[in-house]
Amino acid sequence: MSSQRPTFKPYYQDQIMAIPPTLDELVSKGHPVRIVNDVINRINIQGLLDAYKIKGCSSYHPQMLLKVLVFGYVSNVYSSRKLETACRENINFMWLSGMSYPDHNTINRFRGVRLKEALRSVFEEVVKLLAEEGLLSIEDVYTDGTKIEANANRYTFVWKKAIHTNKEKMRAALKDIWDYAQSIAKSEDNLPDPPDLTTIDSEKVRATVDKLNRVLSDKPSVNKKMKAKLRYVTKNYPEKIAQYEEQEATLGDRNSYSKTDPDATFMRMKEDHMKNGQLRPGYNIQISTSNQYIVNYTIHSNPTDTRTLSGHLQQHEDSFGKTPGTLTADAGYGSEENYALLAAKNIESYVKYGMFDKGQKKSCGDKKPFSVDKLHYNPSQDCYICPMGQEMHCIGTFSQKTSAGFRQEIKKYQAKNCTNCPLNGTCHKSQGNRIIGVNKQLEVYRNRAYQLLNSDVGVAKRKQRCYDVEPVFANIKQNHGFRRFMLRGKEKVSIEWGLLAIAQNLRKKAA
């Protein structure tokens, strides 16, 4: 049996140090916490200091709390309670806080209240600092959006369509009772004029209910079923219509909202917890990036990217005093309204339109050989030539509004005789002679976009977009596990995403 024993390093748990190490010595030199500390020390946080009142007891220094919050989001610690624990137990947080121990209420109040007006200026200062160091460009950006779930109940919601359906049922019920009232009181000369129920609101409902009660209250011949119906209408309809009007005011131009977070809209997410295409309450997050740094961000309750670009560009202009020189985005932004906006702001845009990618494929034309874009156009006579060689002349210009309120001009062209055409039924499915609608201005914008996107610079921009803006969302959602907001309401969600944007930039700088 061997007499040798394993060798261990000395272990003296109660050893007293003559010169104990400082917290600074315990934090490694290349650690991201040092980047957070350095950047926050260098930027101007006067806007944050202005959020504090002069009177009152002393507060924790906002610079310290900002460092703790930002580093928390850098290291995936989002909960205020976990940040409170980290300030007591984690060397990096203890070094940042200078051995201060703010509790979770202080951290949460600082995040939700103090940063409400000041966080945007902090984010802008960080972006400007990184731009001065040559790490990003404010002029050349790549824009994209993603949807992130709100901190709201997934099954308590309000739908605009349901409100319209219920209001229509109320209108029909009131009309039915009024018709009955007229039928039993048609011999009276003092019967009130029937109300206008084409559209209903709270005032009309109350007036109609009052009239019905006056007309039918003293009529002994009213049957019990109608009396019960009138009692139900009198008790419930005025309150219900007021509720529907309040809900419609909250909805605005949206189709739905969550009862537990009215700013959140039900959207279709890529991550589906039920795996059956359910809608979930969420926010549409728009960002512009440069070299995988977030240059600008905006929060939207509208699920479609098309209608977010105007507000997003306005925020960029408000933040930096000018719009970007160039912008690259995918086909989700390729609408006539957005092309017109980019042209008006003199932004060189590399923005795809709906059929751009399919148009790049040689086999695309085989599936729809008779579509409008395949027809020959004769500019001298302003007519299209149908597949059988027949001229289609302009029958007028019509104006229409998009769902966003943007006015479009559509020119319509009609064939002369499709009755005996051998392609009738294949060329088009409508009855009578074929009519096509052409948006000339949109064609001009698309031709310009096609030329830019297929230029050498455009091809490079399209490739760059795929690995500039999209990996930022992937990093935040997949690598750092942020898939659902912790705070409620658009203002607080904006604060939370602002902290994530600062954290993403500082992580990138540390890397």
XYZ file of C-alpha atoms in Angstrom:
511
model
C 0.000 0.000 0.000
C 1.482 3.362 -1.083
C 2.369 5.870 1.657
C 2.147 8.874 -0.691
C -0.688 11.409 -0.220
C -2.214 13.901 -2.696
C -0.863 17.455 -2.555
C -3.268 20.377 -2.061
C -2.784 24.107 -2.277
C -2.816 25.934 1.076
C -6.285 26.807 2.311
C -6.602 29.233 5.203
C -10.138 30.624 5.274
C -9.550 32.878 8.297
C -6.185 34.222 7.127
C -5.852 37.927 7.955
C -4.365 40.088 5.177
C -1.938 42.842 6.069
C -3.110 44.882 3.045
C -6.577 43.717 1.898
C -7.232 44.003 -1.877
C -9.471 46.815 -3.112
C -12.567 46.185 -5.195
C -10.755 47.716 -8.177
C -8.066 45.037 -7.909
C -10.704 42.302 -7.888
C -12.272 43.496 -11.172
C -10.308 42.262 -14.185
C -8.892 44.921 -16.497
C -10.767 43.881 -19.645
C -14.140 43.287 -18.017
C -17.216 44.914 -19.671
C -18.068 46.594 -16.357
C -15.094 48.889 -16.927
C -16.459 49.902 -20.333
C -19.808 50.750 -18.722
C -18.090 52.764 -16.008
C -15.846 54.620 -18.462
C -18.602 55.524 -20.949
C -21.098 56.701 -18.295
C -18.341 58.832 -16.708
C -17.587 60.491 -20.051
C -21.093 61.380 -21.243
C -23.216 64.361 -20.239
C -26.033 63.325 -17.878
C -27.328 66.804 -17.065
C -30.786 65.831 -18.328
C -30.874 63.068 -15.706
C -29.678 65.384 -12.932
C -32.477 67.806 -13.816
C -35.027 65.099 -12.977
C -34.236 65.531 -9.259
C -35.707 68.182 -6.968
C -33.497 70.517 -4.970
C -35.497 70.108 -1.761
C -35.896 66.910 0.194
C -33.595 64.295 1.693
C -30.467 63.109 -0.088
C -30.777 60.557 -2.894
C -28.487 57.931 -4.331
C -26.385 59.495 -7.053
C -28.127 59.053 -10.439
C -24.810 58.329 -12.138
C -24.287 55.337 -9.848
C -27.833 54.043 -10.357
C -27.508 54.479 -14.129
C -24.286 52.440 -14.140
C -25.911 49.681 -12.094
C -28.958 49.534 -14.368
C -26.968 49.597 -17.613
C -24.535 46.936 -16.432
C -27.504 44.884 -15.248
C -28.891 44.905 -18.795
C -25.412 44.161 -20.174
C -25.173 41.067 -17.955
C -28.821 39.913 -18.381
C -29.920 41.026 -14.892
C -33.207 42.839 -15.556
C -35.142 42.425 -12.287
C -34.877 45.213 -9.712
C -34.780 42.639 -6.904
C -31.915 40.773 -8.557
C -30.083 44.067 -9.059
C -30.537 44.809 -5.339
C -29.007 41.413 -4.489
C -26.181 41.923 -6.997
C -25.186 45.221 -5.354
C -24.639 43.295 -2.124
C -23.049 40.108 -3.456
C -21.514 40.666 -6.910
C -18.022 42.202 -6.973
C -18.645 44.010 -10.280
C -21.861 45.655 -9.070
C -20.293 46.463 -5.693
C -17.425 48.207 -7.472
C -19.807 50.170 -9.703
C -22.033 51.237 -6.795
C -19.097 52.123 -4.529
C -20.458 49.748 -1.880
C -23.864 51.494 -1.930
C -26.855 49.231 -1.459
C -29.959 50.682 -3.152
C -33.043 48.555 -2.565
C -35.325 47.287 -5.342
C -37.871 50.063 -4.800
C -35.204 52.700 -5.351
C -33.934 50.957 -8.482
C -37.437 50.469 -9.861
C -38.458 54.067 -9.125
C -35.275 55.343 -10.769
C -35.941 53.243 -13.879
C -39.649 53.985 -14.182
C -39.772 57.637 -13.041
C -36.373 59.373 -13.151
C -35.382 57.964 -16.539
C -38.736 58.749 -18.171
C -37.572 62.051 -19.690
C -33.815 61.584 -19.469
C -32.976 58.171 -20.927
C -33.262 59.242 -24.567
C -30.629 61.964 -24.018
C -28.353 59.415 -22.279
C -28.703 57.042 -25.236
C -27.963 59.856 -27.687
C -24.840 60.868 -25.745
C -23.571 57.276 -25.883
C -24.199 57.119 -29.651
C -22.399 60.418 -30.234
C -19.444 59.246 -28.156
C -19.175 56.016 -30.147
C -19.474 57.997 -33.397
C -16.598 60.254 -32.319
C -14.500 57.141 -31.754
C -15.300 55.989 -35.304
C -17.217 52.884 -34.205
C -20.475 53.798 -35.953
C -21.985 56.206 -38.461
C -25.061 58.333 -37.824
C -25.300 59.092 -41.563
C -25.449 55.544 -42.993
C -27.981 53.286 -41.259
C -29.804 49.972 -41.674
C -33.398 49.803 -40.438
C -35.537 46.861 -39.377
C -38.192 45.941 -36.834
C -39.190 43.107 -34.556
C -42.098 42.336 -32.250
C -41.569 41.704 -28.551
C -44.282 40.509 -26.217
C -45.719 42.943 -23.688
C -46.065 42.236 -19.978
C -49.801 41.715 -20.355
C -52.424 38.996 -20.059
C -52.566 37.061 -23.336
C -56.277 36.324 -23.056
C -57.905 39.614 -21.966
C -58.324 41.804 -25.009
C -60.544 44.296 -26.830
C -61.163 43.948 -30.583
C -62.424 46.766 -32.791
C -64.405 44.323 -34.923
C -66.221 42.966 -31.859
C -67.169 46.520 -30.808
C -68.609 47.238 -34.257
C -70.554 43.949 -34.173
C -72.031 44.692 -30.743
C -72.955 48.251 -31.713
C -74.741 46.909 -34.778
C -76.698 44.484 -32.554
C -77.658 47.386 -30.286
C -78.801 49.448 -33.283
C -80.907 46.562 -34.590
C -82.498 45.965 -31.171
C -83.389 49.655 -30.734
C -84.870 49.774 -34.231
C -86.895 46.633 -33.547
C -88.397 48.127 -30.360
C -89.106 51.423 -32.100
C -90.895 49.679 -34.987
C -93.006 47.845 -32.413
C -93.777 51.117 -30.628
C -94.929 52.659 -33.901
C -97.120 49.659 -34.680
C -99.112 49.915 -31.439
C -99.276 53.726 -31.345
C -99.778 54.533 -35.018
C -103.183 56.144 -34.382
C -101.670 58.815 -32.103
C -100.784 62.189 -33.554
C -98.199 63.078 -30.896
C -95.887 60.124 -31.540
C -92.271 61.428 -31.480
C -90.236 61.385 -34.693
C -88.223 58.176 -35.119
C -84.543 58.566 -34.160
C -81.761 58.398 -36.763
C -80.044 55.089 -36.024
C -77.760 55.006 -39.069
C -74.884 55.398 -36.629
C -75.216 55.245 -32.873
C -73.434 56.976 -30.019
C -74.111 57.475 -26.314
C -76.275 60.561 -26.888
C -78.480 58.829 -29.484
C -78.850 55.717 -27.356
C -79.945 57.679 -24.279
C -82.371 59.788 -26.314
C -83.844 56.719 -28.022
C -84.249 54.813 -24.755
C -85.992 57.805 -23.135
C -88.376 58.127 -26.091
C -89.201 54.418 -26.032
C -89.981 54.530 -22.316
C -92.261 57.554 -22.770
C -94.135 55.949 -25.665
C -94.559 52.453 -24.193
C -94.849 53.169 -20.452
C -98.592 53.874 -20.466
C -99.581 51.272 -23.061
C -101.307 48.297 -21.403
C -101.259 46.353 -24.660
C -97.453 46.010 -24.727
C -96.557 42.314 -24.542
C -94.329 40.962 -21.772
C -91.492 39.991 -24.101
C -91.162 43.516 -25.443
C -91.403 44.997 -21.925
C -88.556 42.743 -20.788
C -86.522 43.724 -23.813
C -87.094 47.422 -23.100
C -86.105 46.981 -19.439
C -82.856 45.273 -20.516
C -82.107 48.027 -23.051
C -82.811 50.773 -20.505
C -80.577 49.191 -17.871
C -77.595 48.146 -20.027
C -77.352 50.058 -23.317
C -76.383 53.560 -22.048
C -73.580 52.093 -19.943
C -72.454 49.736 -22.713
C -72.313 52.387 -25.442
C -70.252 54.648 -23.152
C -67.863 51.742 -22.570
C -67.561 51.069 -26.313
C -66.807 54.729 -27.032
C -64.094 54.729 -24.385
C -62.593 51.561 -25.873
C -62.698 53.039 -29.392
C -60.832 56.104 -28.138
C -58.141 53.814 -26.693
C -57.954 51.792 -29.911
C -57.441 54.752 -32.231
C -56.416 53.279 -35.584
C -55.464 49.914 -34.059
C -57.549 46.745 -34.351
C -57.023 45.531 -30.766
C -55.439 46.214 -27.384
C -54.783 44.386 -24.141
C -56.871 45.186 -21.093
C -53.859 44.833 -18.792
C -51.632 47.032 -20.996
C -53.801 49.248 -23.236
C -50.753 50.467 -25.203
C -49.989 46.904 -26.356
C -51.551 45.584 -29.573
C -52.181 41.941 -30.399
C -49.629 40.867 -33.011
C -48.429 37.677 -34.597
C -45.065 36.715 -33.107
C -42.364 34.481 -34.512
C -42.092 32.748 -31.126
C -45.477 31.086 -30.600
C -45.930 29.525 -27.160
C -48.973 27.538 -28.291
C -47.549 26.592 -31.723
C -50.859 27.410 -33.378
C -50.415 30.942 -34.698
C -52.012 32.729 -31.744
C -51.788 36.499 -31.485
C -50.080 37.975 -28.438
C -49.981 41.490 -26.971
C -46.764 43.192 -27.953
C -44.896 46.184 -29.327
C -43.277 46.756 -32.696
C -39.646 47.758 -32.039
C -37.898 49.700 -34.798
C -34.145 50.224 -34.774
C -31.518 51.710 -37.069
C -28.038 50.257 -36.780
C -24.530 50.943 -38.010
C -21.825 48.299 -37.646
C -24.229 46.422 -35.313
C -24.502 49.444 -32.999
C -27.998 50.800 -32.383
C -28.142 54.387 -33.634
C -31.879 55.024 -33.196
C -34.898 53.210 -31.770
C -38.646 53.827 -31.610
C -41.555 51.920 -30.042
C -44.788 51.462 -32.000
C -48.182 49.950 -31.214
C -48.830 49.359 -34.922
C -47.832 45.829 -36.054
C -46.879 46.773 -39.648
C -43.410 48.124 -40.422
C -44.738 50.161 -43.355
C -46.402 52.735 -41.115
C -43.505 53.182 -38.681
C -40.859 54.769 -40.911
C -42.139 58.352 -40.690
C -42.018 58.450 -36.887
C -38.710 56.599 -36.847
C -37.030 59.115 -39.169
C -38.503 62.007 -37.203
C -36.964 60.620 -34.016
C -33.566 60.365 -35.769
C -33.894 64.011 -36.836
C -34.916 65.096 -33.320
C -31.985 63.212 -31.774
C -29.177 64.304 -34.082
C -30.506 67.398 -35.817
C -30.588 65.815 -39.275
C -31.874 62.792 -41.137
C -29.513 59.979 -42.206
C -27.826 60.340 -45.590
C -28.532 56.748 -46.643
C -31.020 54.176 -45.380
C -31.283 50.488 -46.228
C -34.357 48.405 -45.375
C -36.267 45.337 -46.508
C -39.525 45.089 -48.480
C -41.661 45.734 -45.400
C -40.978 49.449 -45.885
C -41.455 49.583 -49.680
C -44.666 51.616 -49.938
C -45.402 54.685 -52.045
C -45.796 56.784 -48.889
C -42.349 55.768 -47.619
C -40.658 56.277 -50.995
C -42.203 59.763 -51.180
C -41.080 60.513 -47.616
C -37.490 59.412 -48.288
C -37.377 61.419 -51.503
C -38.741 64.530 -49.753
C -36.032 64.266 -47.079
C -33.287 63.711 -49.719
C -32.326 60.360 -48.216
C -30.579 57.950 -50.571
C -32.684 54.882 -49.925
C -31.981 51.241 -50.697
C -35.457 49.955 -49.845
C -36.943 46.887 -51.515
C -40.543 46.739 -52.723
C -42.923 43.797 -52.453
C -42.006 41.815 -55.586
C -38.327 42.754 -55.787
C -36.888 39.417 -54.635
C -39.271 37.412 -56.851
C -38.452 39.652 -59.783
C -34.790 38.731 -59.415
C -35.633 35.097 -60.229
C -35.827 34.140 -63.898
C -38.758 31.758 -63.367
C -40.947 34.424 -61.761
C -42.707 35.473 -64.970
C -44.034 31.982 -65.761
C -46.580 31.891 -62.914
C -48.478 35.102 -63.812
C -47.834 35.762 -67.511
C -50.838 38.137 -67.824
C -50.187 40.361 -64.796
C -50.178 44.135 -65.262
C -46.397 44.441 -65.090
C -46.083 41.987 -68.025
C -48.268 44.087 -70.350
C -46.568 46.309 -72.909
C -47.100 50.057 -72.390
C -47.162 52.540 -75.270
C -46.225 55.939 -73.732
C -46.977 57.954 -76.881
C -50.627 56.839 -76.938
C -50.885 56.242 -73.167
C -52.269 52.753 -73.604
C -51.436 49.191 -72.630
C -51.443 46.266 -75.068
C -53.294 43.184 -73.854
C -51.893 39.651 -74.506
C -53.986 39.405 -77.712
C -52.692 42.738 -79.033
C -55.761 44.799 -78.164
C -55.224 48.365 -76.972
C -56.354 49.262 -73.440
C -56.985 53.003 -73.185
C -57.227 55.165 -70.076
C -60.770 55.572 -68.760
C -59.908 58.004 -65.966
C -57.802 58.756 -62.898
C -59.143 57.848 -59.485
C -57.991 58.850 -56.026
C -57.908 56.471 -53.077
C -56.630 56.559 -49.513
C -54.518 53.893 -47.845
C -55.257 52.694 -44.313
C -52.640 55.194 -43.125
C -54.503 58.067 -44.821
C -52.019 58.506 -47.700
C -53.707 59.546 -50.951
C -52.819 57.616 -54.121
C -53.655 58.410 -57.732
C -54.679 55.344 -59.760
C -55.073 55.412 -63.551
C -57.458 52.802 -64.941
C -57.242 51.269 -68.408
C -59.948 49.152 -70.068
C -59.879 46.724 -72.990
C -62.409 47.282 -75.795
C -63.770 43.797 -76.327
C -62.982 40.680 -74.290
C -66.174 38.765 -75.183
C -64.838 36.476 -77.891
C -61.192 36.516 -76.797
C -59.710 32.973 -76.569
C -57.855 34.044 -73.393
C -61.037 35.182 -71.658
C -61.081 33.554 -68.214
C -57.329 33.015 -68.254
C -56.167 36.568 -68.811
C -58.530 37.873 -66.101
C -61.389 36.559 -63.959
C -63.679 39.612 -63.887
C -66.943 39.965 -65.786
C -66.951 42.132 -68.926
C -63.924 43.847 -70.426
C -60.707 43.731 -68.458
C -59.867 46.825 -66.387
C -56.434 47.362 -64.845
C -55.346 49.958 -62.290
C -51.856 51.444 -62.487
C -50.160 53.649 -59.904
C -47.810 55.658 -62.111
C -46.024 57.415 -59.252
C -45.362 54.114 -57.474
C -43.924 52.703 -60.706
C -41.516 55.637 -60.873
C -40.410 55.014 -57.279
C -40.025 51.262 -57.886
C -37.972 51.771 -61.053
C -35.686 54.103 -59.125
C -35.421 51.590 -56.260
C -34.670 48.788 -58.738
C -31.776 50.739 -60.223
C -30.320 51.617 -56.836
C -30.699 48.105 -55.396
C -29.000 46.503 -58.406
C -26.096 48.925 -58.524
C -22.752 47.842 -57.065
C -23.393 49.937 -53.966
C -26.960 48.600 -53.689
C -25.863 44.960 -53.842
C -23.294 45.649 -51.109
C -25.933 47.414 -49.005
C -28.352 44.494 -49.343
C -25.692 42.068 -48.191
C -24.619 44.340 -45.340
C -28.204 44.710 -44.068
C -28.492 40.984 -43.408
C -25.554 40.938 -41.021
C -25.843 44.447 -39.604
C -29.343 44.989 -38.219
C -30.768 41.464 -37.976
C -28.017 40.032 -35.709
C -28.727 42.809 -33.188
C -32.248 41.508 -32.613
C -30.950 37.922 -32.552
C -28.334 38.825 -29.945
C -30.810 40.566 -27.653
C -33.585 37.968 -27.962
C -31.680 34.700 -28.345
C -28.263 35.184 -26.719
C -29.454 37.409 -23.884
C -32.906 35.921 -23.435
C -34.948 39.107 -23.632
C -38.260 38.046 -25.219
C -40.832 39.810 -23.015
C -40.918 43.261 -21.472
C -41.040 43.540 -17.691
C -42.719 46.960 -17.513
C -46.153 48.032 -18.754
C -47.140 51.022 -20.846
C -45.435 52.516 -23.878
C -43.435 55.056 -21.851
C -41.905 52.458 -19.552
C -41.382 49.990 -22.406
C -39.430 52.741 -24.178
C -37.229 53.116 -21.090
C -36.624 49.389 -20.954
C -35.708 49.157 -24.637
C -33.491 52.237 -24.285
C -31.515 50.455 -21.572
C -31.264 47.389 -23.824
C -30.009 49.580 -26.688
C -27.326 51.180 -24.501
C -26.353 47.734 -23.211
C -26.097 46.354 -26.764
C -23.809 49.220 -27.782
C -21.555 48.845 -24.767
C -21.372 45.059 -25.176
C -20.349 45.585 -28.774
C -17.720 48.135 -27.759
C -16.353 45.785 -25.089
C -16.117 42.973 -27.657
